[in-house]
Amino acid sequence: MIEIPTDLPADLVPLSWLIGVWEGTGVIDYEADGRTFSGEFAHRVSFSHDGGDFLNYSARAWLLDGDDRRPLVSETGYWRVPRPATDADAGPALLPPTETAPRRTADDVETLRTAEGGFPLEVSLAHSNGVLELYLGQVRGPRIDLASDAVVRTAGAKPYASATRIYGLVDDHLLWAWDIAAFGRELASHASARLARAE
């Protein structure tokens, strides 16, 4: 059962079913650069909020090889239903707001609904291997569809051009699939997992 926290900002209600810690396993299956990458991995994902109009996100993964667990790339970032910035919002950088923010309501959030019946979504992620991603998409009930809008890599990062991700709540489990374009290959299936709520 999904419980919506009473202190949740209205802007986060469309994402409320994600809040918590999810753990489980998945599979990697990707061919690129003349190699096949495959195997089972353990995955731990956390969505939390601290009162702001965004969810905090972190994820860790480990390749499973018998009794061994080898760390894979970890991610951290923010998920939010975007709306136009006003003088009541902080930023850019550490600039404070110049007006007092009115309390946002469900009716305010409803004005953001898309033609497809969902809500727009922005996800910004930083990977531990020097990749930064900005995803755009939408949340429609218990389903999220995302596509990368921008990928930035450090000089030492491996070739990685774009990605799509799908998340869904099915039978109280968080299911996700991640397609990537890496090592010069076109967008293709890369990994998927099934996670159960751990906290």
XYZ file of N, CA, C and O in Angstrom:
796
model
N 0.839 -1.179 0.000
C 0.000 0.000 0.000
C 0.885 1.244 0.000
O 1.909 1.295 0.662
N 0.481 2.249 -0.764
C 1.223 3.504 -0.827
C 0.641 4.464 0.191
O -0.561 4.684 0.232
N 1.510 5.031 1.017
C 1.093 6.055 1.964
C 1.746 7.363 1.566
O 2.959 7.434 1.413
N 0.924 8.395 1.381
C 1.446 9.704 1.018
C 1.750 10.469 2.305
O 0.856 10.669 3.129
N 3.002 10.879 2.513
C 3.338 11.631 3.719
C 2.507 12.913 3.811
O 2.242 13.567 2.801
N 2.098 13.263 5.027
C 1.261 14.452 5.209
C 2.028 15.740 4.971
O 1.428 16.766 4.688
N 3.369 15.695 5.070
C 4.166 16.906 4.863
C 4.697 17.024 3.439
O 5.552 17.852 3.156
N 4.174 16.236 2.513
C 4.657 16.229 1.144
C 4.174 17.468 0.401
O 2.983 17.762 0.380
N 5.103 18.222 -0.232
C 4.668 19.369 -1.045
C 3.750 18.904 -2.180
O 3.930 17.817 -2.729
N 2.780 19.726 -2.530
C 1.806 19.360 -3.566
C 2.484 18.960 -4.868
O 2.020 18.047 -5.560
N 3.593 19.611 -5.217
C 4.281 19.307 -6.469
C 4.809 17.875 -6.533
O 5.078 17.369 -7.613
N 4.969 17.226 -5.380
C 5.530 15.882 -5.361
C 4.485 14.776 -5.327
O 4.830 13.598 -5.421
N 3.213 15.121 -5.194
C 2.182 14.092 -5.104
C 2.209 13.140 -6.296
O 2.094 11.920 -6.117
N 2.404 13.611 -7.554
C 2.467 12.648 -8.664
C 3.609 11.632 -8.545
O 3.556 10.568 -9.158
N 4.644 11.951 -7.755
C 5.805 11.063 -7.591
C 5.789 10.323 -6.253
O 6.731 9.597 -5.942
N 4.745 10.502 -5.460
C 4.733 10.002 -4.082
C 4.922 8.491 -3.989
O 5.473 8.002 -2.998
N 4.489 7.746 -4.990
C 4.608 6.287 -4.932
C 6.057 5.813 -4.998
O 6.351 4.668 -4.652
N 6.980 6.694 -5.374
C 8.397 6.327 -5.435
C 9.095 6.420 -4.080
O 10.120 5.768 -3.867
N 8.578 7.232 -3.171
C 9.295 7.546 -1.925
C 9.556 6.289 -1.105
O 8.658 5.493 -0.850
N 10.816 6.123 -0.733
C 11.236 4.979 0.062
C 12.530 4.412 -0.482
O 13.156 4.970 -1.387
N 12.929 3.293 0.087
C 14.130 2.584 -0.354
C 13.680 1.284 -1.009
O 12.845 0.557 -0.462
N 14.232 1.018 -2.175
C 13.880 -0.159 -2.965
C 15.129 -0.999 -3.178
O 16.192 -0.467 -3.469
N 14.986 -2.330 -3.046
C 16.117 -3.230 -3.257
C 15.675 -4.436 -4.071
O 14.526 -4.875 -3.960
N 16.597 -4.949 -4.865
C 16.290 -6.141 -5.643
C 17.438 -6.471 -6.566
O 18.578 -6.050 -6.345
N 17.125 -7.212 -7.604
C 18.142 -7.622 -8.567
C 17.664 -7.347 -9.987
O 16.477 -7.140 -10.239
N 18.618 -7.367 -10.887
C 18.312 -7.153 -12.289
C 19.341 -7.831 -13.155
O 20.235 -8.530 -12.663
N 19.208 -7.617 -14.461
C 20.140 -8.211 -15.410
C 20.683 -7.147 -16.354
O 19.986 -6.201 -16.711
N 21.946 -7.323 -16.723
C 22.609 -6.498 -17.719
C 22.788 -7.365 -18.958
O 23.200 -8.526 -18.847
N 22.485 -6.818 -20.129
C 22.702 -7.530 -21.384
C 22.897 -6.482 -22.466
O 21.937 -5.890 -22.955
N 24.148 -6.224 -22.833
C 24.472 -5.154 -23.780
C 25.705 -5.553 -24.576
O 26.683 -6.048 -24.008
N 25.643 -5.343 -25.883
C 26.786 -5.616 -26.753
C 27.262 -4.317 -27.361
O 26.477 -3.572 -27.947
N 28.544 -4.022 -27.199
C 29.122 -2.804 -27.771
C 30.639 -2.920 -27.766
O 31.220 -3.645 -26.954
N 31.264 -2.196 -28.664
C 32.717 -2.116 -28.712
C 33.345 -3.510 -28.855
O 34.405 -3.779 -28.306
N 32.620 -4.418 -29.556
C 33.145 -5.763 -29.769
C 33.083 -6.669 -28.561
O 33.700 -7.737 -28.558
N 32.346 -6.255 -27.530
C 32.247 -7.061 -26.308
C 30.790 -7.245 -25.911
O 29.928 -6.451 -26.267
N 30.552 -8.296 -25.139
C 29.227 -8.533 -24.567
C 29.316 -8.302 -23.068
O 30.188 -8.867 -22.395
N 28.450 -7.445 -22.567
C 28.369 -7.177 -21.142
C 27.092 -7.841 -20.642
O 25.993 -7.510 -21.109
N 27.198 -8.785 -19.715
C 25.997 -9.448 -19.213
C 26.232 -9.923 -17.787
O 27.371 -10.067 -17.343
N 25.149 -10.134 -17.096
C 25.237 -10.642 -15.734
C 24.087 -10.156 -14.877
O 23.267 -9.335 -15.300
N 24.053 -10.662 -13.669
C 23.031 -10.266 -12.700
C 23.644 -9.241 -11.745
O 24.828 -9.307 -11.426
N 22.826 -8.286 -11.308
C 23.318 -7.286 -10.371
C 22.307 -7.057 -9.262
O 21.108 -7.286 -9.418
N 22.813 -6.618 -8.117
C 21.968 -6.184 -7.007
C 21.830 -4.674 -7.104
O 22.772 -3.985 -7.531
N 20.669 -4.151 -6.721
C 20.422 -2.726 -6.874
C 19.680 -2.190 -5.665
O 18.753 -2.833 -5.166
N 20.103 -1.029 -5.183
C 19.451 -0.334 -4.072
C 19.196 1.101 -4.516
O 20.132 1.807 -4.907
N 17.948 1.508 -4.474
C 17.529 2.830 -4.930
C 16.785 3.520 -3.795
O 15.957 2.898 -3.117
N 17.061 4.803 -3.599
C 16.393 5.584 -2.554
C 15.792 6.855 -3.144
O 16.477 7.588 -3.873
N 14.509 7.082 -2.842
C 13.834 8.335 -3.162
C 13.390 8.944 -1.839
O 12.690 8.294 -1.060
N 13.780 10.182 -1.575
C 13.400 10.842 -0.331
C 13.114 12.306 -0.612
O 13.406 12.807 -1.693
N 12.539 12.981 0.380
C 12.316 14.422 0.227
C 12.641 15.106 1.544
O 12.568 14.516 2.618
N 13.052 16.361 1.437
C 13.441 17.119 2.626
C 12.630 18.404 2.752
O 13.086 19.378 3.323
N 11.425 18.398 2.175
C 10.557 19.566 2.256
C 10.559 20.416 1.006
O 9.680 21.256 0.817
N 11.534 20.215 0.120
C 11.592 20.973 -1.126
C 10.625 20.399 -2.145
O 9.965 19.376 -1.913
N 10.552 21.029 -3.307
C 9.630 20.577 -4.348
C 10.305 19.587 -5.304
O 10.052 19.582 -6.502
N 11.163 18.734 -4.774
C 11.898 17.739 -5.554
C 12.129 16.511 -4.696
O 12.057 16.570 -3.462
N 12.382 15.386 -5.350
C 12.793 14.174 -4.650
C 14.300 14.036 -4.759
O 14.885 14.276 -5.818
N 14.938 13.661 -3.655
C 16.349 13.290 -3.670
C 16.430 11.841 -4.152
O 15.602 11.012 -3.765
N 17.417 11.544 -4.972
C 17.555 10.204 -5.548
C 18.991 9.724 -5.373
O 19.941 10.487 -5.564
N 19.146 8.471 -5.002
C 20.467 7.850 -5.021
C 20.299 6.378 -5.373
O 19.279 5.765 -5.049
N 21.290 5.835 -6.058
C 21.239 4.436 -6.467
C 22.635 3.847 -6.461
O 23.599 4.506 -6.857
N 22.721 2.609 -5.985
C 23.980 1.850 -5.988
C 23.703 0.496 -6.605
O 22.625 -0.064 -6.433
N 24.694 -0.045 -7.303
C 24.549 -1.359 -7.921
C 25.839 -2.146 -7.767
O 26.926 -1.565 -7.714
N 25.686 -3.473 -7.677
C 26.826 -4.374 -7.542
C 26.636 -5.552 -8.478
O 25.577 -6.193 -8.463
N 27.643 -5.862 -9.285
C 27.599 -7.039 -10.139
C 27.749 -8.273 -9.260
O 28.641 -8.333 -8.408
N 26.865 -9.238 -9.446
C 26.891 -10.464 -8.648
C 27.651 -11.536 -9.404
O 27.326 -11.846 -10.556
N 28.666 -12.073 -8.769
C 29.486 -13.120 -9.369
C 29.719 -14.166 -8.298
O 30.681 -14.085 -7.527
N 28.813 -15.144 -8.211
C 28.869 -16.108 -7.118
C 28.638 -15.389 -5.804
O 27.642 -14.696 -5.630
N 29.576 -15.517 -4.873
C 29.468 -14.824 -3.586
C 30.083 -13.426 -3.630
O 30.021 -12.697 -2.653
N 30.706 -13.070 -4.743
C 31.359 -11.763 -4.866
C 30.363 -10.705 -5.336
O 29.473 -10.979 -6.138
N 30.546 -9.484 -4.833
C 29.759 -8.319 -5.255
C 30.750 -7.240 -5.678
O 31.482 -6.719 -4.854
N 30.776 -6.947 -6.980
C 31.684 -5.918 -7.482
C 30.901 -4.638 -7.719
O 29.876 -4.643 -8.410
N 31.347 -3.528 -7.139
C 30.605 -2.270 -7.300
C 30.512 -1.839 -8.761
O 31.473 -1.947 -9.518
N 29.340 -1.371 -9.135
C 29.110 -0.743 -10.432
C 28.934 0.750 -10.193
O 29.072 1.229 -9.065
N 28.611 1.498 -11.226
C 28.450 2.947 -11.109
C 27.298 3.284 -10.155
O 26.256 2.638 -10.179
N 27.496 4.292 -9.327
C 26.417 4.795 -8.480
C 25.932 6.124 -9.053
O 26.635 6.777 -9.831
N 24.689 6.502 -8.672
C 24.075 7.731 -9.178
C 23.483 8.522 -8.019
O 23.061 7.950 -7.023
N 23.436 9.811 -8.192
C 22.722 10.677 -7.257
C 22.075 11.790 -8.071
O 22.560 12.137 -9.148
N 20.959 12.312 -7.569
C 20.317 13.368 -8.336
C 19.001 13.823 -7.749
O 18.709 13.593 -6.571
N 18.214 14.472 -8.607
C 16.952 15.093 -8.201
C 15.880 14.824 -9.249
O 16.152 14.863 -10.456
N 14.671 14.561 -8.770
C 13.505 14.358 -9.629
C 12.493 15.433 -9.264
O 12.211 15.651 -8.078
N 11.906 16.092 -10.286
C 10.897 17.102 -9.980
C 9.905 17.277 -11.118
O 10.230 17.057 -12.284
N 8.695 17.658 -10.735
C 7.683 18.079 -11.697
C 7.965 19.553 -11.951
O 7.854 20.373 -11.038
N 8.393 19.915 -13.171
C 8.820 21.296 -13.414
C 7.642 22.261 -13.529
O 6.541 21.894 -13.924
N 7.920 23.478 -13.157
C 6.980 24.585 -13.330
C 7.830 25.821 -13.563
O 9.015 25.839 -13.211
N 7.267 26.868 -14.163
C 8.063 28.078 -14.388
C 8.564 28.671 -13.071
O 7.817 28.755 -12.094
N 9.830 29.059 -13.033
C 10.411 29.686 -11.841
C 9.819 31.087 -11.653
O 9.526 31.779 -12.619
N 9.653 31.461 -10.393
C 9.146 32.796 -10.057
C 10.121 33.466 -9.104
O 11.091 32.861 -8.651
N 9.835 34.712 -8.746
C 10.668 35.437 -7.788
C 10.592 34.838 -6.387
O 11.391 35.171 -5.515
N 9.656 33.915 -6.174
C 9.539 33.246 -4.877
C 10.448 32.023 -4.787
O 10.527 31.393 -3.733
N 11.141 31.691 -5.884
C 12.063 30.558 -5.894
C 13.498 31.035 -5.676
O 13.878 32.101 -6.151
N 14.272 30.237 -4.973
C 15.687 30.545 -4.789
C 16.446 30.276 -6.081
O 15.981 29.541 -6.950
N 17.644 30.872 -6.191
C 18.515 30.613 -7.324
C 18.461 31.708 -8.362
O 17.664 32.633 -8.252
N 19.363 31.637 -9.327
C 20.363 30.579 -9.484
C 21.440 30.663 -8.404
O 21.547 31.658 -7.698
N 22.222 29.607 -8.325
C 23.266 29.462 -7.306
C 22.660 29.658 -5.929
O 21.614 29.070 -5.629
N 23.236 30.472 -5.065
C 22.728 30.663 -3.704
C 21.898 31.929 -3.552
O 21.666 32.394 -2.439
N 21.434 32.491 -4.668
C 20.620 33.702 -4.576
C 19.288 33.380 -3.920
O 18.606 32.433 -4.309
N 18.906 34.164 -2.916
C 17.647 33.893 -2.212
C 16.448 34.399 -3.017
O 16.590 35.240 -3.908
N 15.253 33.880 -2.685
C 14.048 34.397 -3.339
C 13.826 35.856 -2.940
O 14.237 36.293 -1.864
N 13.166 36.599 -3.796
C 12.888 38.009 -3.509
C 11.430 38.230 -3.117
O 11.034 39.351 -2.816
N 10.638 37.151 -3.150
C 9.238 37.217 -2.718
C 8.933 36.010 -1.844
O 9.641 35.007 -1.899
N 7.869 36.099 -1.066
C 7.424 34.977 -0.255
C 6.586 34.038 -1.121
O 5.708 34.495 -1.866
N 6.877 32.758 -1.034
C 6.167 31.776 -1.859
C 4.800 31.464 -1.266
O 4.695 31.149 -0.076
N 3.750 31.529 -2.077
C 2.445 31.090 -1.599
C 2.439 29.563 -1.515
O 3.186 28.891 -2.240
N 1.626 29.023 -0.637
C 1.527 27.564 -0.514
C 0.872 27.011 -1.776
O -0.206 27.429 -2.169
N 1.559 26.057 -2.431
C 1.003 25.450 -3.645
C -0.006 24.375 -3.279
O 0.157 23.667 -2.286
N -1.032 24.256 -4.083
C -2.116 23.312 -3.821
C -2.201 22.275 -4.942
O -1.546 22.400 -5.983
N -3.043 21.286 -4.732
C -3.290 20.282 -5.764
C -3.832 20.934 -7.035
O -3.514 20.500 -8.150
N -4.634 21.995 -6.881
C -5.155 22.698 -8.057
C -4.028 23.357 -8.848
O -4.055 23.374 -10.080
N -3.012 23.892 -8.147
C -1.854 24.482 -8.828
C -1.109 23.421 -9.640
O -0.698 23.655 -10.775
N -0.932 22.249 -9.040
C -0.212 21.170 -9.713
C -1.031 20.653 -10.894
O -0.486 20.328 -11.951
N -2.329 20.610 -10.738
C -3.200 20.120 -11.811
C -3.033 20.932 -13.096
O -3.166 20.402 -14.201
N -2.697 22.211 -12.976
C -2.506 23.047 -14.175
C -1.292 22.600 -14.985
O -1.147 23.001 -16.143
N -0.423 21.772 -14.405
C 0.771 21.292 -15.096
C 0.512 20.015 -15.898
O 1.385 19.562 -16.637
N -0.678 19.445 -15.766
C -0.982 18.169 -16.429
C -0.778 18.275 -17.947
O -1.118 19.262 -18.560
N -0.201 17.218 -18.537
C 0.080 17.192 -19.970
C -1.150 16.759 -20.761
O -2.116 16.248 -20.197
N -1.076 16.912 -22.084
C -2.166 16.489 -22.964
C -2.407 14.982 -22.872
O -3.517 14.512 -23.095
N -1.359 14.210 -22.509
C -1.484 12.758 -22.380
C -2.067 12.339 -21.030
O -2.229 11.161 -20.760
N -2.351 13.311 -20.164
C -2.947 13.005 -18.868
C -1.954 12.812 -17.740
O -2.345 12.490 -16.620
N -0.678 13.011 -18.002
C 0.328 12.869 -16.959
C 0.857 14.211 -16.509
O 0.215 15.253 -16.717
N 2.025 14.187 -15.890
C 2.691 15.403 -15.446
C 4.107 15.404 -15.991
O 4.764 14.357 -16.032
N 4.618 16.568 -16.422
C 5.994 16.612 -16.928
C 6.975 16.272 -15.812
O 6.674 16.447 -14.627
N 8.137 15.777 -16.197
C 9.129 15.360 -15.215
C 10.515 15.725 -15.709
O 10.836 15.550 -16.889
N 11.341 16.271 -14.805
C 12.753 16.538 -15.059
C 13.574 15.751 -14.050
O 13.281 15.772 -12.856
N 14.587 15.061 -14.539
C 15.467 14.276 -13.679
C 16.900 14.644 -14.022
O 17.311 14.540 -15.183
N 17.654 15.102 -13.023
C 19.073 15.388 -13.227
C 19.885 14.405 -12.392
O 19.639 14.239 -11.202
N 20.840 13.731 -13.053
C 21.622 12.682 -12.398
C 23.114 12.903 -12.603
O 23.550 13.294 -13.693
N 23.881 12.627 -11.570
C 25.337 12.609 -11.652
C 25.794 11.181 -11.360
O 25.384 10.586 -10.361
N 26.608 10.627 -12.246
C 27.144 9.279 -12.077
C 28.539 9.376 -11.471
O 29.280 10.320 -11.743
N 28.916 8.368 -10.730
C 30.232 8.367 -10.081
C 31.382 8.250 -11.080
O 32.530 8.469 -10.711
N 31.090 7.938 -12.334
C 32.154 7.776 -13.339
C 32.327 8.999 -14.240
O 32.932 8.913 -15.298
N 31.760 10.158 -13.843
C 31.990 11.377 -14.593
C 30.952 11.698 -15.650
O 31.201 12.522 -16.524
N 29.785 11.063 -15.598
C 28.711 11.342 -16.541
C 27.598 12.102 -15.822
O 27.233 11.773 -14.692
N 27.087 13.144 -16.473
C 25.942 13.900 -15.980
C 24.825 13.777 -17.004
O 25.070 13.910 -18.205
N 23.598 13.524 -16.541
C 22.466 13.360 -17.444
C 21.310 14.255 -17.026
O 21.044 14.422 -15.835
N 20.615 14.808 -18.016
C 19.348 15.491 -17.796
C 18.302 14.732 -18.592
O 18.425 14.581 -19.816
N 17.303 14.204 -17.886
C 16.204 13.488 -18.514
C 14.955 14.347 -18.491
O 14.690 15.052 -17.503
N 14.154 14.263 -19.543
C 12.828 14.859 -19.600
C 11.844 13.738 -19.878
O 12.164 12.770 -20.572
N 10.650 13.885 -19.339
C 9.645 12.848 -19.559
C 8.370 13.192 -18.857
O 8.054 14.372 -18.646
N 7.646 12.142 -18.464
C 6.418 12.381 -17.727
C 6.082 11.212 -16.824
O 6.542 10.088 -17.036
N 5.301 11.525 -15.802
C 4.774 10.527 -14.891
C 3.270 10.475 -15.120
O 2.600 11.497 -15.123
N 2.770 9.269 -15.375
C 1.336 9.038 -15.566
C 0.922 7.939 -14.611
O 1.152 6.762 -14.882
N 0.354 8.334 -13.467
C 0.000 7.339 -12.463
C 1.248 6.596 -12.030
O 2.268 7.209 -11.713
N 1.211 5.251 -12.065
C 2.372 4.473 -11.615
C 3.365 4.138 -12.725
O 4.007 3.100 -12.696
N 3.486 5.008 -13.723
C 4.440 4.775 -14.819
C 5.200 6.064 -15.119
O 4.613 7.147 -15.160
N 6.497 5.905 -15.348
C 7.361 7.031 -15.689
C 8.132 6.685 -16.957
O 8.721 5.598 -17.061
N 8.120 7.607 -17.918
C 8.890 7.473 -19.149
C 9.853 8.651 -19.228
O 9.426 9.802 -19.133
N 11.144 8.357 -19.418
C 12.177 9.391 -19.479
C 13.070 9.185 -20.695
O 13.343 8.043 -21.086
N 13.542 10.287 -21.271
C 14.537 10.246 -22.349
C 15.566 11.324 -22.066
O 15.220 12.433 -21.650
N 16.828 11.017 -22.287
C 17.873 12.002 -22.017
C 17.740 13.181 -22.966
O 17.503 13.019 -24.162
N 17.869 14.367 -22.408
C 17.857 15.603 -23.183
C 19.283 16.120 -23.352
O 19.589 16.779 -24.325
N 20.131 15.800 -22.373
C 21.534 16.210 -22.430
C 22.382 15.210 -21.651
O 21.957 14.708 -20.615
N 23.558 14.918 -22.192
C 24.548 14.083 -21.514
C 25.871 14.831 -21.571
O 26.294 15.265 -22.639
N 26.502 15.008 -20.418
C 27.803 15.667 -20.326
C 28.772 14.665 -19.712
O 28.447 14.013 -18.721
N 29.965 14.552 -20.324
C 30.962 13.608 -19.826
C 32.263 14.326 -19.535
O 32.640 15.254 -20.238
N 32.952 13.882 -18.490
C 34.292 14.393 -18.243
C 35.242 13.798 -19.281
O 34.903 12.839 -19.984
N 36.445 14.347 -19.374
C 37.411 13.880 -20.367
C 37.751 12.408 -20.186
O 38.042 11.703 -21.149
N 37.701 11.924 -18.957
C 38.065 10.532 -18.696
C 36.917 9.550 -18.737
O 37.124 8.346 -18.575
N 35.694 10.012 -18.971
C 34.533 9.113 -18.987
C 34.477 8.316 -20.290
O 34.952 8.759 -21.334
N 33.863 7.141 -20.220
C 33.700 6.302 -21.408
C 32.620 6.885 -22.318
O 31.731 7.606 -21.856
N 32.669 6.570 -23.630
C 31.676 7.102 -24.573
C 30.252 6.702 -24.200
O 29.948 5.518 -24.042
N 29.401 7.697 -24.065
C 28.001 7.499 -23.654
C 27.223 8.670 -24.222
O 27.532 9.823 -23.929
N 26.232 8.405 -25.082
C 25.590 9.483 -25.829
C 24.170 9.809 -25.390
O 23.781 10.975 -25.374
N 23.353 8.804 -25.070
C 21.958 9.069 -24.719
C 21.361 7.851 -24.022
O 21.980 6.777 -23.988
N 20.145 8.046 -23.492
C 19.486 6.951 -22.780
C 17.994 7.203 -22.670
O 17.531 8.338 -22.796
N 17.264 6.142 -22.419
C 15.860 6.224 -22.021
C 15.688 5.324 -20.803
O 16.439 4.357 -20.622
N 14.713 5.670 -19.968
C 14.405 4.853 -18.803
C 12.888 4.785 -18.653
O 12.186 5.758 -18.905
N 12.425 3.639 -18.199
C 11.009 3.437 -17.891
C 10.946 2.870 -16.478
O 11.694 1.946 -16.135
N 10.060 3.428 -15.658
C 9.816 2.936 -14.302
C 8.327 2.650 -14.166
O 7.502 3.372 -14.737
N 7.997 1.624 -13.393
C 6.593 1.342 -13.159
C 6.389 0.611 -11.849
O 7.262 -0.126 -11.386
N 5.236 0.840 -11.252
C 4.857 0.140 -10.033
C 3.924 -0.993 -10.436
O 2.816 -0.758 -10.925
N 4.397 -2.240 -10.257
C 3.635 -3.423 -10.643
C 3.626 -4.393 -9.468
O 4.687 -4.818 -9.013
N 2.440 -4.720 -8.978
C 2.313 -5.653 -7.845
C 3.215 -5.247 -6.683
O 3.939 -6.073 -6.121
N 3.200 -3.962 -6.343
C 3.980 -3.405 -5.231
C 5.490 -3.504 -5.431
O 6.254 -3.411 -4.467
N 5.949 -3.720 -6.641
C 7.367 -3.750 -6.957
C 7.685 -2.614 -7.930
O 6.865 -2.263 -8.779
N 8.885 -2.051 -7.792
C 9.374 -1.044 -8.723
C 10.129 -1.774 -9.825
O 11.167 -2.388 -9.575
N 9.594 -1.728 -11.042
C 10.246 -2.318 -12.194
C 10.830 -1.195 -13.037
O 10.210 -0.132 -13.163
N 12.012 -1.399 -13.572
C 12.589 -0.387 -14.446
C 13.392 -1.047 -15.559
O 13.875 -2.161 -15.425
N 13.512 -0.296 -16.665
C 14.329 -0.715 -17.800
C 15.103 0.506 -18.283
O 14.572 1.616 -18.317
N 16.352 0.289 -18.654
C 17.250 1.376 -19.038
C 17.912 1.012 -20.361
O 18.628 0.013 -20.450
N 17.645 1.796 -21.407
C 18.291 1.629 -22.706
C 19.365 2.709 -22.838
O 19.159 3.836 -22.398
N 20.493 2.354 -23.444
C 21.582 3.317 -23.586
C 22.167 3.282 -24.996
O 22.047 2.283 -25.708
N 22.806 4.385 -25.370
C 23.641 4.458 -26.574
C 25.056 4.734 -26.073
O 25.346 5.821 -25.587
N 25.921 3.733 -26.155
C 27.282 3.856 -25.626
C 28.272 3.214 -26.590
O 27.908 2.359 -27.394
N 29.535 3.627 -26.506
C 30.616 3.091 -27.341
C 30.282 3.190 -28.829
O 30.631 2.314 -29.612
N 29.566 4.243 -29.236
C 29.240 4.445 -30.639
C 28.038 3.664 -31.136
O 27.665 3.765 -32.302
N 27.408 2.877 -30.284
C 26.246 2.079 -30.679
C 24.972 2.908 -30.562
O 24.859 3.797 -29.719
N 23.984 2.600 -31.395
C 22.673 3.244 -31.296
C 21.976 2.793 -30.016
O 22.363 1.809 -29.386
N 20.915 3.507 -29.639
C 20.141 3.199 -28.440
C 19.679 1.743 -28.461
O 19.100 1.282 -29.444
N 19.963 1.008 -27.373
C 19.592 -0.403 -27.284
C 19.389 -0.784 -25.823
O 19.882 -0.130 -24.907
N 18.672 -1.873 -25.618
C 18.420 -2.384 -24.271
C 19.738 -2.644 -23.552
O 20.685 -3.164 -24.137
N 19.759 -2.295 -22.269
C 20.997 -2.393 -21.498
C 20.794 -3.116 -20.173
O 21.529 -4.024 -19.831
N 19.780 -2.704 -19.401
C 19.571 -3.315 -18.089
C 18.117 -3.158 -17.666
O 17.418 -2.248 -18.105
N 17.698 -4.053 -16.778
C 16.364 -3.958 -16.187
C 16.412 -4.615 -14.815
O 17.300 -5.417 -14.529
N 15.466 -4.247 -13.956
C 15.467 -4.796 -12.600
C 14.058 -4.794 -12.011
O 13.160 -4.083 -12.480
N 13.895 -5.593 -10.974
C 12.657 -5.656 -10.191
C 13.054 -5.439 -8.740
O 13.847 -6.208 -8.179
N 12.512 -4.392 -8.119
C 12.899 -4.017 -6.759
C 11.683 -4.038 -5.834
O 10.585 -3.668 -6.240
N 11.907 -4.450 -4.606
C 10.860 -4.447 -3.586
C 11.153 -3.342 -2.582
O 12.310 -2.996 -2.344
N 10.097 -2.807 -1.988
C 10.291 -1.748 -0.987
C 10.974 -2.336 0.237
O 10.515 -3.310 0.823
N 12.120 -1.746 0.614
C 12.894 -2.220 1.764
C 12.665 -1.350 2.980
O 12.802 -1.802 4.113
N 12.362 -0.080 2.791
C 12.113 0.863 3.886
C 11.034 1.826 3.469
O 10.895 2.180 2.333
